[in-house]
């Protein structure tokens, strides 16, 4: 595996379900990010982890819970979601989290909440 | 507040024609500037970036962009478009915080007519 991989690629869940999105980066980077991409809206930065410490929580509802157990793995735990949470969730990483670094993106998880 | 605007939601060009995608930003200082491209079903890939120095930057796939401080613009150009360039293009600014905080514009969708 190379780059940034996200699983699953597609997820359909009911509003009462609990699920998790997984992201793994094979680049040796120290910073990881979750972005939300909704139709006709700019990418929204949700969370940033630098050296496994959360440094940004961009006013995201508590029904989204991130976890970064090590610098290679990032999870997004989902519970009690709403239909408006349906979107493409993108994971990204950067080398050291310093400003100006290139973001490397995974292909995303397309989430549908019924 | 920091923001990125891309005035053109959708652009259609003929193969072989020149291309210019517009981007304007609002930020108190000169930010780091990026262009990313997203093909259908994929994550974003960096085309080019500007940090300082020469205001004309070259990127991958024959793209270039010019930073104009007086206009707060960072327009993307390509002299001859190929059908494979059809994709979504995102302008982004990297804020000079203690970590990579990147704000994306809403994107411009490019269609290429054979």
Coordinates of C-alpha atoms in Angstrom, one line a residue:
Chain A
X1 CA 0.0 0.0 0.0
X2 CA 1.2 3.5 -0.8
X3 CA 0.0 7.0 0.0
X4 CA -3.2 7.5 2.0
X5 CA -5.8 4.8 2.1
X6 CA -9.4 5.1 3.4
X7 CA -11.9 2.4 4.2
X8 CA -14.6 1.8 3.5
X9 CA -15.1 3.6 0.1
X10 CA -18.8 3.7 0.6
X11 CA -21.0 3.6 3.7
X12 CA -24.7 3.6 4.2
X13 CA -26.0 4.0 7.7
X14 CA -29.1 4.7 9.6
X15 CA -29.4 7.6 12.0
X16 CA -29.1 5.3 15.0
X17 CA -26.1 3.3 13.9
X18 CA -22.5 3.6 15.0
X19 CA -19.8 3.2 12.5
X20 CA -16.1 4.2 12.0
X21 CA -14.1 5.5 9.1
X22 CA -10.5 4.5 8.9
X23 CA -7.5 6.2 7.4
X24 CA -4.0 5.0 7.1
X25 CA -1.0 6.8 5.7
X26 CA 2.1 5.0 4.4
X27 CA 4.2 8.2 3.9
X28 CA 5.8 8.6 7.3
X29 CA 4.0 11.9 7.9
X30 CA 3.3 13.4 11.3
X31 CA 0.1 15.3 10.7
X32 CA -3.3 14.0 9.7
X33 CA -6.6 15.7 8.8
X34 CA -10.3 15.0 8.3
X35 CA -12.2 17.1 5.7
X36 CA -15.8 17.0 4.8
X37 CA -16.8 17.6 1.2
X38 CA -20.5 18.3 0.6
X39 CA -22.1 19.0 -2.8
X40 CA -21.8 22.6 -3.8
X41 CA -19.8 23.6 -0.7
X42 CA -16.1 24.1 -0.1
X43 CA -14.1 21.5 1.7
X44 CA -14.6 21.9 5.4
X45 CA -11.7 21.2 7.7
X46 CA -13.0 19.1 10.6
X47 CA -10.0 18.0 12.7
X48 CA -6.2 18.2 12.6
X49 CA -3.8 16.0 14.5
X50 CA -0.1 16.9 14.7
X51 CA 2.2 14.4 16.3
X52 CA -0.9 12.5 17.5
X53 CA -2.2 15.6 19.4
X54 CA -5.4 17.2 18.3
X55 CA -4.7 20.8 17.4
X56 CA -7.9 21.8 15.6
X57 CA -11.5 20.9 16.3
X58 CA -13.4 23.1 13.9
X59 CA -16.7 23.4 15.7
X60 CA -17.7 19.9 14.7
X61 CA -20.8 18.3 16.3
X62 CA -20.0 15.8 19.0
X63 CA -21.6 13.0 16.9
X64 CA -18.3 13.0 15.1
X65 CA -15.4 11.7 17.3
X66 CA -11.9 11.5 15.9
X67 CA -9.2 9.2 17.2
X68 CA -5.5 9.2 16.3
X69 CA -3.8 6.2 18.0
X70 CA -0.5 6.8 16.2
X71 CA 0.9 8.9 13.4
X72 CA -0.1 6.5 10.7
X73 CA -3.7 5.9 11.6
X74 CA -6.7 8.1 12.0
X75 CA -10.3 7.2 12.7
X76 CA -13.6 9.1 12.6
X77 CA -16.2 7.5 14.8
X78 CA -19.8 8.3 13.9
X79 CA -22.9 8.0 15.9
X80 CA -26.4 9.3 15.8
X81 CA -25.8 11.0 12.5
X82 CA -28.3 13.2 10.6
X83 CA -29.1 13.1 6.9
X84 CA -27.3 16.4 6.4
X85 CA -24.1 14.6 7.4
X86 CA -24.2 12.7 4.1
X87 CA -21.0 13.7 2.3
X88 CA -17.6 12.6 1.1
X89 CA -15.2 12.4 4.0
X90 CA -11.6 12.9 3.0
X91 CA -8.5 12.1 5.0
X92 CA -5.2 13.8 4.4
X93 CA -1.7 13.8 5.8
X94 CA 1.3 16.2 5.6
X95 CA 4.9 15.7 6.5
X96 CA 5.3 17.6 9.6
X97 CA 2.2 19.8 10.0
X98 CA 4.1 23.0 9.6
X99 CA 2.5 25.7 7.5
X100 CA 2.8 25.5 3.8
X101 CA 3.1 21.7 3.5
X102 CA 1.6 19.7 0.8
X103 CA -1.5 17.7 1.8
X104 CA -1.8 14.1 0.5
X105 CA -5.4 13.0 0.2
X106 CA -7.0 9.6 0.3
X107 CA -9.9 8.8 -2.1
X108 CA -12.5 9.4 0.6
X109 CA -15.4 7.6 2.1
X110 CA -18.8 8.4 0.5
X111 CA -21.2 8.4 3.4
X112 CA -25.0 8.3 3.1
X113 CA -27.2 8.7 6.2
X114 CA -30.7 7.4 5.8
Chain B
X1 CA -12.1 36.2 8.2
X2 CA -10.0 34.2 5.7
X3 CA -11.7 33.1 2.6
X4 CA -11.1 31.9 -0.9
X5 CA -13.4 32.6 -3.9
X6 CA -13.5 31.0 -7.3
X7 CA -15.9 33.0 -9.4
X8 CA -16.5 30.3 -12.0
X9 CA -18.5 27.3 -10.9
X10 CA -18.2 25.6 -14.2
X11 CA -16.0 26.1 -17.3
X12 CA -16.1 24.3 -20.7
X13 CA -13.3 24.6 -23.1
X14 CA -12.3 22.8 -26.3
X15 CA -9.4 20.5 -26.4
X16 CA -6.3 22.4 -27.4
X17 CA -7.6 25.7 -26.2
X18 CA -6.0 27.8 -23.5
X19 CA -7.4 27.8 -19.9
X20 CA -7.5 30.2 -17.1
X21 CA -9.2 29.5 -13.7
X22 CA -9.6 32.4 -11.4
X23 CA -9.0 32.5 -7.7
X24 CA -9.1 35.4 -5.2
X25 CA -8.4 35.2 -1.5
X26 CA -8.9 37.3 1.6
X27 CA -6.3 37.2 4.3
X28 CA -4.4 39.7 6.4
X29 CA -1.0 38.7 5.1
X30 CA 0.4 36.9 2.1
X31 CA -0.6 33.3 2.6
X32 CA 0.7 30.1 1.1
X33 CA -1.3 29.5 -2.1
X34 CA -2.1 26.2 -3.7
X35 CA -4.0 24.7 -6.6
X36 CA -5.3 21.1 -6.2
X37 CA -7.1 19.0 -8.7
X38 CA -9.7 16.3 -8.0
X39 CA -10.7 13.7 -10.6
X40 CA -14.0 11.9 -10.2
X41 CA -14.0 9.4 -7.3
X42 CA -10.5 10.5 -6.2
X43 CA -9.0 12.6 -3.5
X44 CA -7.2 15.9 -4.2
X45 CA -3.8 16.1 -5.8
X46 CA -1.5 19.1 -5.6
X47 CA -0.8 20.9 -8.9
X48 CA 1.4 23.7 -7.7
X49 CA 2.1 26.0 -4.7
X50 CA 3.4 29.5 -4.0
X51 CA 5.3 30.5 -0.9
X52 CA 7.4 33.4 -1.9
X53 CA 9.8 34.7 -4.5
X54 CA 9.0 34.4 -8.2
X55 CA 5.3 35.2 -8.6
X56 CA 4.9 32.8 -11.6
X57 CA 5.1 29.2 -10.5
X58 CA 5.2 26.1 -12.6
X59 CA 3.4 22.9 -11.6
X60 CA 2.7 19.4 -12.8
X61 CA 0.8 18.5 -16.0
X62 CA 1.8 21.7 -17.7
X63 CA -0.1 24.1 -15.4
X64 CA 1.2 27.4 -14.1
X65 CA -0.2 30.1 -11.8
X66 CA 0.6 33.7 -11.2
X67 CA 0.4 35.4 -7.8
X68 CA -0.7 39.1 -8.0
X69 CA -0.5 40.7 -4.6
X70 CA -2.3 43.9 -5.6
X71 CA -5.3 41.9 -6.8
X72 CA -5.2 39.1 -4.1
X73 CA -5.3 36.7 -6.9
X74 CA -3.7 33.4 -7.8
X75 CA -5.0 32.4 -11.2
X76 CA -4.3 29.0 -12.8
X77 CA -3.4 28.7 -16.5
X78 CA -2.6 26.1 -19.1
X79 CA -1.8 27.0 -22.7
X80 CA -3.3 23.9 -24.3
X81 CA -5.9 21.8 -22.5
X82 CA -6.1 18.0 -22.9
X83 CA -9.3 15.9 -22.5
X84 CA -7.7 14.3 -19.4
X85 CA -7.7 17.7 -17.7
X86 CA -11.4 17.5 -17.1
X87 CA -11.8 17.5 -13.3
X88 CA -12.6 19.8 -10.3
X89 CA -10.0 22.4 -9.5
X90 CA -9.6 23.9 -6.0
X91 CA -7.7 27.0 -5.0
X92 CA -6.5 27.0 -1.4
X93 CA -4.7 29.2 1.0
X94 CA -2.5 27.9 3.8
X95 CA -2.6 30.1 6.9
X96 CA 0.5 30.9 8.8
X97 CA -0.5 29.2 12.0
X98 CA 1.5 26.7 14.0
X99 CA 0.3 23.9 11.8
X100 CA -1.0 23.3 8.3
X101 CA -4.4 24.9 8.2
X102 CA -5.6 25.0 4.6
X103 CA -8.8 26.7 3.5
X104 CA -10.2 25.6 0.2
X105 CA -12.3 27.5 -2.3
X106 CA -15.6 26.1 -3.6
X107 CA -14.0 24.7 -6.7
X108 CA -14.3 25.1 -10.5
X109 CA -15.5 22.2 -12.6
X110 CA -13.8 21.9 -15.9
X111 CA -15.3 20.1 -18.9
X112 CA -13.3 19.5 -22.1
X113 CA -14.9 19.2 -25.5
X114 CA -13.0 16.8 -27.8

